[in-house]
Coordinates of C-alpha atoms and ligand atoms in Angstrom, one line a residue:
Chain A
M12 CA -21.9 -42.0 -33.0
S13 CA -24.7 -41.0 -31.2
A14 CA -24.9 -37.9 -29.2
E15 CA -25.3 -40.0 -25.8
T16 CA -22.0 -42.4 -26.9
V17 CA -19.9 -38.8 -27.5
N18 CA -21.5 -37.5 -23.9
A19 CA -20.2 -40.9 -22.0
A20 CA -16.7 -40.8 -23.4
R21 CA -16.4 -37.7 -22.8
F22 CA -16.0 -37.8 -19.2
T23 CA -14.6 -42.3 -19.0
E24 CA -11.2 -41.7 -17.1
T25 CA -8.5 -41.9 -19.2
A26 CA -5.0 -42.6 -18.5
F27 CA -4.3 -39.0 -18.6
V28 CA -7.3 -37.8 -16.1
R29 CA -5.8 -40.9 -13.9
R30 CA -2.5 -39.3 -13.6
K31 CA -3.7 -35.7 -13.4
Q32 CA -6.1 -37.5 -10.1
R33 CA -3.1 -38.8 -8.6
N34 CA -0.4 -36.0 -8.3
E35 CA -3.4 -34.0 -7.1
V36 CA -3.6 -36.1 -4.1
V37 CA 0.4 -36.5 -4.2
A38 CA 1.1 -33.0 -4.5
K39 CA -2.0 -32.2 -1.4
A40 CA -0.1 -34.6 1.3
V41 CA 3.1 -33.5 0.1
F42 CA 2.6 -29.8 1.3
L43 CA 0.0 -31.6 4.1
L44 CA 3.4 -33.1 5.2
M45 CA 5.5 -30.6 5.3
T46 CA 2.9 -28.3 7.2
L47 CA 3.5 -31.0 10.0
A48 CA 7.1 -30.8 9.5
M49 CA 6.7 -27.8 10.4
V50 CA 4.8 -27.6 12.9
L51 CA 5.8 -30.6 14.8
P52 CA 9.2 -29.9 16.1
L53 CA 7.8 -26.9 17.5
L54 CA 5.2 -28.7 19.6
L55 CA 7.7 -31.0 20.4
I56 CA 10.3 -28.2 21.3
V57 CA 8.0 -26.4 23.8
G58 CA 6.4 -29.5 25.6
F59 CA 9.5 -31.1 26.2
L60 CA 11.0 -27.9 27.3
V61 CA 7.8 -27.7 29.8
Y62 CA 7.7 -31.2 30.3
K63 CA 11.4 -30.6 31.8
A64 CA 11.7 -26.9 33.4
W65 CA 7.9 -28.4 35.3
P66 CA 9.2 -29.2 38.6
A67 CA 11.3 -25.0 38.9
L68 CA 8.1 -23.4 37.5
S69 CA 6.1 -21.0 39.9
V70 CA 5.2 -17.5 40.2
G71 CA 7.4 -17.5 43.0
F72 CA 9.8 -18.6 40.4
F73 CA 9.6 -15.5 37.7
L74 CA 9.4 -13.0 40.8
D75 CA 12.2 -14.3 43.2
L76 CA 15.6 -13.8 43.8
P77 CA 18.1 -15.7 42.5
R78 CA 20.0 -17.4 45.5
N79 CA 22.4 -19.5 45.9
G80 CA 25.3 -18.7 43.6
M81 CA 21.8 -19.1 41.4
R82 CA 21.4 -22.6 41.8
E83 CA 18.6 -21.9 43.2
G84 CA 15.1 -19.0 43.4
G85 CA 13.8 -16.6 40.4
I86 CA 15.3 -14.6 37.6
W87 CA 12.9 -11.9 38.6
P88 CA 16.3 -9.2 37.4
A89 CA 16.8 -11.0 34.1
F90 CA 13.3 -11.5 33.8
L91 CA 12.7 -7.7 34.0
G92 CA 16.2 -6.9 32.4
T93 CA 15.0 -8.4 29.0
I94 CA 12.0 -6.3 29.3
Y95 CA 13.4 -3.0 29.8
L96 CA 15.8 -3.7 26.9
V97 CA 13.4 -5.2 24.7
V98 CA 10.4 -2.5 25.4
I99 CA 13.3 0.2 25.1
S100 CA 14.6 -1.5 21.3
L101 CA 11.4 -1.4 20.5
V102 CA 10.1 2.4 21.5
L103 CA 13.3 3.6 19.7
A104 CA 13.9 1.2 16.8
A105 CA 9.8 1.0 15.7
P106 CA 9.3 4.4 15.1
I107 CA 12.3 5.1 12.9
G108 CA 12.5 2.2 10.9
V109 CA 8.5 2.3 10.4
M110 CA 9.0 5.9 9.6
A111 CA 12.1 5.7 7.3
A112 CA 10.4 2.6 5.4
I113 CA 7.5 4.9 5.1
Y114 CA 10.3 7.3 3.0
L115 CA 11.6 5.1 1.3
N116 CA 8.9 3.6 0.0
E117 CA 6.2 6.3 -0.4
Y118 CA 8.2 9.6 -0.3
A119 CA 11.8 8.6 -2.0
K120 CA 12.3 9.3 -5.6
E121 CA 14.8 6.8 -7.5
S122 CA 18.2 8.2 -7.3
W123 CA 21.5 6.8 -6.7
F124 CA 21.3 8.4 -3.3
T125 CA 17.8 5.7 -2.3
R126 CA 19.8 3.1 -4.0
I127 CA 22.7 3.4 -1.8
I128 CA 20.4 3.6 0.5
H129 CA 18.6 0.3 0.3
L130 CA 22.0 -1.0 -0.6
A131 CA 23.2 -0.2 2.6
V132 CA 19.8 -1.7 4.7
I133 CA 20.2 -4.2 2.9
N134 CA 23.2 -5.5 3.8
L135 CA 23.1 -4.1 7.5
A136 CA 20.6 -6.7 7.8
G137 CA 22.7 -9.3 7.0
V138 CA 25.5 -8.1 9.8
P139 CA 26.2 -11.2 12.4
S140 CA 25.2 -10.0 15.6
I141 CA 28.7 -9.9 17.9
V142 CA 29.6 -7.3 15.1
H143 CA 26.9 -4.4 15.8
A144 CA 28.3 -5.2 19.7
L145 CA 31.2 -4.6 19.1
F146 CA 29.2 -1.5 17.1
G147 CA 27.3 -1.3 20.7
L148 CA 30.5 -1.2 22.9
G149 CA 32.3 1.1 20.5
A150 CA 29.6 4.0 19.8
F151 CA 27.3 3.9 22.8
V152 CA 29.7 2.7 25.6
L153 CA 33.2 4.3 25.2
F154 CA 32.1 7.2 22.4
A155 CA 29.1 8.2 24.0
G156 CA 30.1 7.7 27.2
L157 CA 27.1 5.6 28.3
G158 CA 28.9 3.4 29.8
R159 CA 28.0 -0.3 30.0
S160 CA 23.9 0.1 31.1
V161 CA 20.6 -0.6 29.9
L162 CA 20.3 2.5 27.5
A163 CA 23.2 1.7 25.8
A164 CA 22.7 -1.8 25.9
S165 CA 19.4 -1.3 23.8
L166 CA 20.5 1.1 22.1
T167 CA 22.8 -1.7 20.3
L168 CA 19.5 -3.9 20.0
A169 CA 18.0 -1.0 18.6
V170 CA 20.5 -0.7 15.8
M171 CA 21.1 -4.1 15.2
T172 CA 16.8 -4.7 14.9
L173 CA 16.6 -1.8 12.4
P174 CA 17.6 -2.3 8.7
V175 CA 15.2 -5.1 9.9
I176 CA 12.2 -3.7 10.1
I177 CA 13.0 -1.5 7.7
A178 CA 13.3 -3.5 5.0
S179 CA 10.2 -5.7 6.2
T180 CA 8.1 -2.5 6.5
K181 CA 9.1 -1.7 2.8
E182 CA 8.4 -5.1 2.0
A183 CA 5.0 -4.5 3.5
L184 CA 3.9 -1.1 2.4
S185 CA 4.9 -2.4 -1.7
A186 CA 2.8 -4.6 -1.1
V187 CA -0.3 -1.8 -1.2
P188 CA -1.1 -2.0 -5.2
V189 CA -0.3 1.4 -7.0
S190 CA -3.9 1.5 -8.4
F191 CA -4.8 1.9 -4.8
R192 CA -2.5 5.3 -4.9
E193 CA -3.3 6.8 -8.1
A194 CA -7.1 6.5 -7.4
C195 CA -5.7 9.0 -4.9
W196 CA -3.5 11.3 -5.9
N197 CA -6.3 11.9 -8.9
M198 CA -9.1 13.1 -6.9
G199 CA -6.5 15.9 -4.8
V200 CA -5.3 13.3 -2.1
S201 CA -2.5 14.6 -0.5
R202 CA 0.5 12.1 0.0
W203 CA 0.6 12.0 3.8
Q204 CA -3.4 11.6 3.6
T205 CA -3.0 8.9 1.1
I206 CA -0.5 6.7 3.0
W207 CA -2.4 7.5 5.9
R208 CA -6.1 6.1 5.1
I209 CA -5.1 3.5 2.3
V210 CA -1.3 2.7 2.6
L211 CA -1.4 2.1 6.8
P212 CA -4.1 0.5 6.8
N213 CA -4.2 -1.7 4.7
S214 CA -0.2 -3.3 5.7
I215 CA -0.5 -2.7 9.2
S216 CA -0.6 -6.4 9.9
G217 CA 2.5 -7.0 7.6
V218 CA 4.9 -4.0 10.0
L219 CA 3.6 -5.3 13.0
T220 CA 4.6 -8.4 12.2
G221 CA 7.8 -7.8 11.0
V222 CA 8.3 -5.5 13.7
I223 CA 7.4 -8.0 16.5
L224 CA 9.8 -10.9 15.3
Q225 CA 12.4 -8.0 15.4
V226 CA 11.9 -7.6 18.6
S227 CA 11.6 -11.2 19.6
R228 CA 14.9 -11.8 18.1
A229 CA 16.2 -8.9 20.1
A230 CA 15.1 -10.9 23.3
G231 CA 16.9 -13.9 22.6
E232 CA 19.9 -12.2 21.2
T233 CA 23.1 -12.1 23.8
A234 CA 26.3 -11.4 21.7
P235 CA 24.9 -7.4 21.2
I236 CA 23.7 -7.1 25.1
M237 CA 26.7 -9.0 26.9
F238 CA 29.1 -6.3 25.5
T239 CA 27.0 -3.3 26.1
G240 CA 25.5 -3.3 29.0
V241 CA 24.2 -7.2 31.1
V242 CA 25.6 -8.7 33.8
F243 CA 26.2 -12.1 35.2
Y244 CA 24.0 -11.0 38.3
R245 CA 22.4 -7.7 39.6
A246 CA 21.0 -7.7 43.2
V247 CA 17.8 -5.8 42.7
E248 CA 14.7 -6.3 44.8
K249 CA 12.0 -8.8 44.5
G250 CA 9.4 -7.9 42.3
D251 CA 10.4 -4.4 41.9
L252 CA 9.3 -2.9 38.4
F253 CA 11.0 -0.3 38.9
A254 CA 14.5 -1.8 40.0
Y255 CA 16.7 -0.6 37.1
G256 CA 18.0 2.6 35.7
L257 CA 18.1 3.9 32.4
L258 CA 22.8 3.7 32.9
D259 CA 22.3 1.0 35.6
Q260 CA 23.8 -2.4 34.4
C261 CA 21.0 -5.0 34.3
M262 CA 20.9 -9.2 34.1
A263 CA 18.6 -10.9 30.9
L264 CA 17.1 -14.1 30.3
A265 CA 19.4 -14.7 27.7
M266 CA 22.4 -14.0 29.2
H267 CA 21.4 -15.5 32.2
L268 CA 20.0 -18.8 30.3
Y269 CA 23.6 -19.1 29.2
T270 CA 25.6 -18.5 32.8
I271 CA 23.4 -21.4 34.6
S272 CA 23.5 -23.8 31.6
T273 CA 27.9 -23.2 30.8
Q274 CA 29.4 -21.2 33.8
V275 CA 27.7 -22.8 37.1
P276 CA 28.3 -26.0 38.1
G277 CA 25.2 -28.0 40.5
V278 CA 23.0 -26.5 39.0
P279 CA 19.3 -28.5 39.6
E280 CA 18.3 -29.2 36.4
A281 CA 15.0 -28.1 36.0
V282 CA 16.1 -24.6 36.5
P283 CA 17.9 -23.6 33.1
F284 CA 15.0 -25.3 31.6
A285 CA 12.1 -23.2 33.4
T286 CA 14.2 -19.7 32.6
A287 CA 14.7 -20.9 28.7
V288 CA 10.4 -21.3 29.5
A289 CA 10.7 -17.3 31.2
L290 CA 12.2 -16.9 27.5
L291 CA 9.6 -18.2 25.6
S292 CA 6.7 -16.3 27.1
V293 CA 8.6 -13.4 27.5
V294 CA 8.6 -13.7 23.2
L295 CA 5.2 -15.2 23.0
L296 CA 3.6 -12.7 25.2
L297 CA 4.8 -9.6 22.7
N298 CA 3.5 -11.8 20.2
A299 CA 0.4 -12.1 21.9
I300 CA 0.4 -8.0 21.9
S301 CA 1.3 -7.5 18.2
I302 CA -1.9 -9.8 17.4
G303 CA -4.3 -8.1 19.7
M304 CA -2.5 -4.5 17.8
R305 CA -3.6 -6.4 14.5
I306 CA -7.2 -7.2 15.7
Y307 CA -7.9 -4.1 17.1
L308 CA -7.1 -1.9 14.4
R309 CA -8.7 -4.2 12.0
T310 CA -11.8 -3.1 13.7
C311 CA -11.2 1.1 13.6
K312 CA -10.5 1.0 10.1
K313 CA -13.2 2.9 9.1
W314 CA -12.9 7.2 9.2
Chain B
M18 CA -16.7 37.6 -33.2
V19 CA -14.4 37.9 -29.9
A20 CA -13.1 34.1 -28.5
Q21 CA -15.0 32.9 -27.1
P22 CA -12.1 32.0 -24.0
S23 CA -10.7 28.1 -23.2
K24 CA -11.4 26.5 -20.7
L25 CA -7.7 23.8 -21.8
N26 CA -5.3 25.5 -24.0
V27 CA -2.6 22.9 -25.3
D28 CA 0.4 23.8 -27.0
S29 CA 3.0 22.3 -28.8
L30 CA 2.6 19.7 -26.0
T31 CA 5.7 17.2 -25.5
V32 CA 5.9 14.3 -23.8
W33 CA 9.0 11.5 -23.2
Y34 CA 9.3 8.6 -21.0
G35 CA 12.7 8.5 -20.9
D36 CA 13.9 8.3 -25.3
K37 CA 10.9 7.0 -25.8
Q38 CA 8.5 10.3 -27.1
V39 CA 4.5 9.6 -26.7
L40 CA 3.4 12.5 -27.1
N41 CA 5.0 14.7 -30.4
G42 CA 4.2 18.2 -30.6
I43 CA 0.6 18.7 -30.2
S44 CA -1.9 22.0 -30.1
F45 CA -5.8 22.0 -29.5
D46 CA -8.0 23.6 -26.6
I47 CA -11.4 22.8 -25.5
K48 CA -14.1 25.7 -24.8
P49 CA -15.9 25.8 -21.5
N50 CA -18.9 22.7 -21.6
E51 CA -17.6 21.3 -24.4
I52 CA -17.5 17.6 -24.3
F53 CA -14.2 16.8 -26.3
S54 CA -13.5 13.2 -27.2
V55 CA -10.4 11.9 -28.0
I56 CA -9.9 8.8 -29.7
G57 CA -6.8 7.1 -31.5
P58 CA -5.4 3.1 -31.3
A59 CA -3.6 2.2 -28.1
Q60 CA -0.4 3.0 -27.5
S61 CA -1.1 7.2 -28.7
G62 CA -0.8 8.8 -25.7
K63 CA -4.4 9.4 -24.4
T64 CA -3.8 8.0 -21.2
T65 CA -0.5 10.0 -21.3
L66 CA -2.3 13.3 -21.9
L67 CA -4.5 13.1 -19.3
R68 CA -1.8 12.0 -17.0
V69 CA -0.4 15.9 -18.1
I70 CA -3.6 17.5 -17.7
N71 CA -3.6 16.3 -14.1
R72 CA -0.3 16.2 -13.1
T73 CA -0.8 12.7 -12.1
I74 CA 2.7 12.5 -14.8
D75 CA 4.6 14.0 -11.9
F76 CA 4.2 10.4 -9.7
T77 CA 6.3 9.0 -13.3
P78 CA 9.4 9.8 -12.4
N79 CA 11.4 9.3 -15.6
A80 CA 8.8 11.7 -18.1
R81 CA 9.9 14.5 -19.5
V82 CA 7.2 16.8 -20.3
R83 CA 7.9 20.2 -21.9
G84 CA 5.0 22.5 -23.6
L85 CA 2.0 24.9 -22.0
V86 CA -1.0 22.9 -21.1
E87 CA -3.4 26.0 -19.3
V88 CA -6.1 25.1 -17.6
D89 CA -8.5 28.9 -17.4
G90 CA -5.5 30.3 -18.6
E91 CA -3.3 29.3 -16.0
D92 CA -0.5 27.2 -16.2
V93 CA -0.1 24.2 -14.8
A94 CA 2.9 23.6 -14.8
H95 CA 3.4 26.1 -12.3
V96 CA 0.4 25.8 -10.1
K97 CA 0.9 26.1 -6.8
D98 CA -2.0 24.1 -4.8
I99 CA -1.2 21.0 -6.2
Y100 CA -3.9 18.9 -4.2
G101 CA -6.2 22.1 -5.2
F102 CA -5.5 21.5 -9.1
R103 CA -6.3 18.2 -9.0
R104 CA -9.3 18.3 -7.5
R105 CA -10.7 21.1 -10.5
I106 CA -9.9 17.5 -12.4
G107 CA -12.1 14.4 -12.1
M108 CA -10.0 11.6 -13.3
V109 CA -11.8 8.2 -13.8
A110 CA -8.8 5.4 -15.0
P111 CA -9.5 2.2 -17.5
L112 CA -9.5 0.4 -15.0
P113 CA -11.7 -0.1 -12.2
V114 CA -10.3 0.5 -8.5
G115 CA -12.3 0.5 -5.6
L116 CA -10.7 1.6 -2.8
P117 CA -10.3 -0.6 0.7
L118 CA -12.8 1.9 2.3
S119 CA -16.8 1.3 2.8
I120 CA -18.8 2.2 -0.5
Y121 CA -20.1 5.4 1.3
D122 CA -16.6 6.4 2.9
N123 CA -14.8 5.9 -1.1
V124 CA -16.9 8.9 -2.2
A125 CA -16.8 10.8 1.2
F126 CA -12.6 10.1 1.0
A127 CA -12.2 12.9 -1.7
P128 CA -14.4 15.9 0.5
R129 CA -13.8 14.5 4.0
S130 CA -9.9 15.5 3.0
F131 CA -10.3 18.9 2.1
G132 CA -12.1 19.4 5.4
L133 CA -16.1 19.1 4.7
S134 CA -17.6 16.9 7.6
K135 CA -21.1 18.0 8.0
R136 CA -22.9 14.6 8.3
E137 CA -25.5 15.9 6.8
E138 CA -23.5 17.6 3.7
L139 CA -21.9 14.6 2.9
D140 CA -24.8 12.1 2.9
E141 CA -26.2 14.1 0.2
L142 CA -22.9 14.7 -1.7
V143 CA -22.5 10.7 -1.5
E144 CA -25.9 10.6 -2.8
R145 CA -25.7 12.7 -5.4
C146 CA -22.6 11.7 -6.9
L147 CA -23.6 7.8 -7.0
T148 CA -26.7 8.6 -8.3
Q149 CA -24.7 10.6 -11.5
A150 CA -23.0 7.0 -12.2
A151 CA -25.8 5.0 -11.5
L152 CA -24.8 3.0 -8.6
W153 CA -27.4 4.5 -5.9
D154 CA -30.1 2.0 -6.6
E155 CA -27.4 -0.6 -6.5
V156 CA -25.6 -0.4 -3.1
K157 CA -28.2 2.4 -1.5
D158 CA -29.1 -0.1 1.5
R159 CA -25.3 -1.5 1.6
L160 CA -23.6 1.7 1.9
N161 CA -21.2 0.3 4.3
T162 CA -20.2 -2.8 3.0
L163 CA -16.3 -2.5 1.2
G164 CA -15.7 -0.7 -2.4
T165 CA -13.7 -3.6 -2.9
K166 CA -16.4 -6.1 -2.6
L167 CA -18.3 -4.7 -5.9
S168 CA -18.3 -5.9 -9.2
G169 CA -15.7 -4.9 -11.8
G170 CA -18.7 -2.6 -13.3
Q171 CA -20.0 -1.4 -10.5
Q172 CA -16.0 -0.6 -9.1
Q173 CA -16.3 1.4 -12.0
R174 CA -19.4 3.4 -11.6
L175 CA -17.5 4.0 -8.3
T176 CA -14.7 5.3 -9.8
I177 CA -16.6 8.1 -12.0
A178 CA -18.6 8.8 -8.4
R179 CA -15.5 9.4 -6.8
A180 CA -14.4 11.5 -9.8
L181 CA -17.8 13.3 -9.4
S182 CA -17.5 13.8 -5.6
H183 CA -14.9 17.1 -5.7
Q184 CA -16.9 18.6 -8.0
P185 CA -14.2 18.6 -10.4
E186 CA -14.7 22.0 -13.4
I187 CA -12.6 19.6 -15.9
L188 CA -14.2 15.4 -16.1
C189 CA -11.7 12.8 -17.7
L190 CA -13.3 10.1 -18.7
D191 CA -10.2 7.6 -19.6
E192 CA -12.2 4.2 -21.7
F193 CA -14.6 4.1 -19.1
S194 CA -16.7 2.2 -20.5
I195 CA -14.7 -0.9 -20.8
A196 CA -16.3 -2.9 -18.1
I197 CA -20.0 -2.0 -17.6
D198 CA -22.9 -3.4 -19.3
P199 CA -24.8 -1.1 -22.0
V200 CA -27.3 -0.7 -20.1
T201 CA -25.4 1.3 -17.5
T202 CA -23.0 2.9 -20.6
M203 CA -25.8 4.4 -21.7
K204 CA -27.4 5.8 -18.1
I205 CA -24.1 7.2 -17.2
E206 CA -23.4 8.9 -21.1
D207 CA -26.7 10.3 -20.1
V208 CA -26.1 12.0 -17.2
L209 CA -22.5 13.2 -19.3
K210 CA -25.3 14.8 -20.9
E211 CA -26.7 16.5 -18.0
L212 CA -23.2 17.4 -16.5
R213 CA -21.9 19.0 -19.2
Q214 CA -24.1 22.0 -17.9
D215 CA -21.6 22.3 -15.2
M216 CA -18.1 21.0 -16.8
T217 CA -16.0 20.4 -19.5
I218 CA -15.5 16.9 -20.1
I219 CA -12.3 14.9 -22.2
L220 CA -14.3 11.5 -23.5
V221 CA -10.8 8.9 -24.3
T222 CA -12.4 5.9 -25.9
N223 CA -12.1 3.6 -28.5
L224 CA -15.9 3.0 -29.0
I225 CA -16.1 4.9 -32.1
Q226 CA -20.1 4.9 -31.8
Q227 CA -20.0 6.7 -28.1
A228 CA -17.6 9.6 -29.8
R229 CA -20.1 10.3 -32.0
R230 CA -22.9 10.0 -29.2
L231 CA -21.6 12.6 -27.3
A232 CA -18.7 15.2 -28.3
D233 CA -19.5 18.1 -29.7
R234 CA -15.5 17.6 -31.2
T235 CA -13.1 15.0 -31.6
M236 CA -9.4 14.8 -31.4
F237 CA -7.5 11.7 -33.1
L238 CA -4.1 10.7 -31.7
L239 CA -1.6 8.4 -33.8
N240 CA 1.5 7.0 -32.4
G241 CA 1.9 10.8 -30.5
D242 CA 1.2 12.9 -33.6
L243 CA -2.5 15.0 -33.9
I244 CA -3.9 13.8 -36.7
E245 CA -7.0 16.2 -36.8
V246 CA -9.5 17.5 -34.5
D247 CA -12.7 18.8 -36.3
D248 CA -16.8 18.6 -35.1
T249 CA -17.7 15.4 -34.0
E250 CA -19.4 15.2 -37.1
K251 CA -17.6 15.8 -39.7
M252 CA -15.0 12.9 -38.5
F253 CA -17.2 10.9 -38.6
S254 CA -19.1 11.4 -42.0
G255 CA -16.1 10.2 -44.4
V256 CA -15.6 13.5 -44.8
A257 CA -12.3 14.4 -42.7
R258 CA -9.7 16.1 -44.3
N259 CA -7.2 13.6 -43.6
P260 CA -7.8 10.3 -45.1
K261 CA -6.0 8.3 -41.9
T262 CA -9.1 10.0 -40.0
N263 CA -11.9 8.6 -42.5
A264 CA -9.5 5.3 -42.5
F265 CA -9.5 4.9 -38.4
V266 CA -13.4 5.7 -38.4
A267 CA -14.3 3.2 -40.4
G268 CA -12.9 -0.2 -38.3
T269 CA -10.1 -0.3 -42.3
F270 CA -7.3 0.8 -40.2
G271 CA -5.9 0.5 -36.3
Ligands
ADP6 N1 4.9 4.9 -16.7 C1 5.5 4.7 -18.2 N2 7.1 4.4 -18.5 C2 7.5 4.1 -19.8 N3 6.5 3.9 -21.3 C3 5.1 4.3 -21.1 C4 4.9 5.1 -19.6 N4 3.3 5.0 -19.5 C5 2.9 4.7 -21.1 N5 3.9 4.0 -21.5 C6 3.9 4.5 -23.0 O1 3.9 5.3 -23.9 C7 2.6 5.5 -24.7 C8 1.4 6.0 -24.8 O2 0.4 5.5 -24.0 P1 -0.5 5.5 -23.4 O3 -0.7 7.0 -23.0 O4 -0.9 4.9 -22.0 O5 -1.3 5.4 -24.5 P2 -3.1 5.7 -25.0 O6 -3.8 5.4 -23.3 O7 -3.4 5.8 -25.8 O8 -3.3 3.5 -25.1 C9 2.7 3.5 -24.4 O9 3.9 3.3 -26.2 C10 3.2 3.3 -23.7 O10 3.9 2.5 -24.0
MG7 MG1 -4.8 4.8 -22.3

């Protein structure tokens, strides 16, 4: 056999090669299908919501007060309340959670103590929100004497989101290769400088993603806030940004949505859908802010 | 004759990881401006020795150290300013690590972290360190690109430049030439010969010839035991006292 025929033979398709190629095509198709299967419902839901909500949607809807037993008017007090709750719980939970995760991942030595903390974090992350609600009622509303208030509800949300923020932040930090840290330690760079210059800049996307996911979750939860500070109805000035004090009771979108869709008869169909769109837009707004922050942080990652 | 004070003095150094003993009471000393090589097969405790010297062994929770390690007569186990102390030791790890910073910042990182901020001084230092690491010519036009984007061999030289950036008194090189081509290796070896004017060099290598080319004295470690330490020429010319050394050097062992 000449060299050419050997080479020619090497490149003819055998059954094995054909099978491999077919598997490749099938695998790619399956994965693409799964991706579509994930995106499609999301698009459908959002499209459906906006379509149904369309008749009620307007700027006025966001800025107006509910009127006529919440059958007409807008959602301003609930919209504002959700923003208050989310922002305050974020301000409370994010720094504590991130710093705790930094301690656990970067400083704490492996010991029974840190193992117990770790176990507690994981278990707390799995506690149902209604349990957090009861805890918040006992701890903040009654024991701390905050009463049913914006602050008590925000604290409850913060406690609920904290363990997950810690866990996800820790995950993001530990994804930074140990070899980076070792290189810094070898040069006599302190732990804090290593964290500040190397670890955080290279994990900030993951950290922010974890935090924002929890904030979105806080925005959508009803149980933890309905015992601790949120009421069915509270009149405020139309469009007033500072309508609530920390110790006031407030309205919230998730709760409002629940109320008008189940408790109030005769609400026009578009109104609950429009409320849902508002809730969704709060979440999307927060996501947009986090994406903006990530892009900004990436541009100034250098010294 | 007055004994010359040693730069590094190690006495009965024993190290365990958990229950596993990896250095078995080794003792030796290194003179100032000496090039001292450590040879031995894998797993014999060479890297561990270096990590004890710059105290990064502290970061291994289950490691236990007993014995004395002195730099300039000062017990390293009790240094007060640990970060200041580590700066006196330059460490080049075997696997190249480019920090996710620009090439410039990779080298300027350590100096900045202890307060050097004048741009001209930094520029000069960065250029000098990169030149010494035989990397300057290749990167001088793109100092702003990420250090992680360099090839393996270039990153290894970047590591060397970083180790030099804090002007160490002792430079430890742990199998530094694994990822570097022979020509560049020779360039760096020439630089090491010059650097010895300013610093003491500990060269961990499994290239017998490299030790032979550079080192004044050589130590042979085997499974945590110090088999022999002597003038390099004696160690390598087949007349070492210990037959194991002769066998290892001849390549019939290890
Ligand atoms: N962090 C660690 N934990 C447990 N054992 C280790 C650790 N690092 C190294 N060892 C063990 O210590 C011994 C010596 O390793 P090392 O100092 O890296 O040797 P060398 O550098 O000569 O190859 C090896 O048996 C290795 O498995
Ligand atoms: Mg090693």
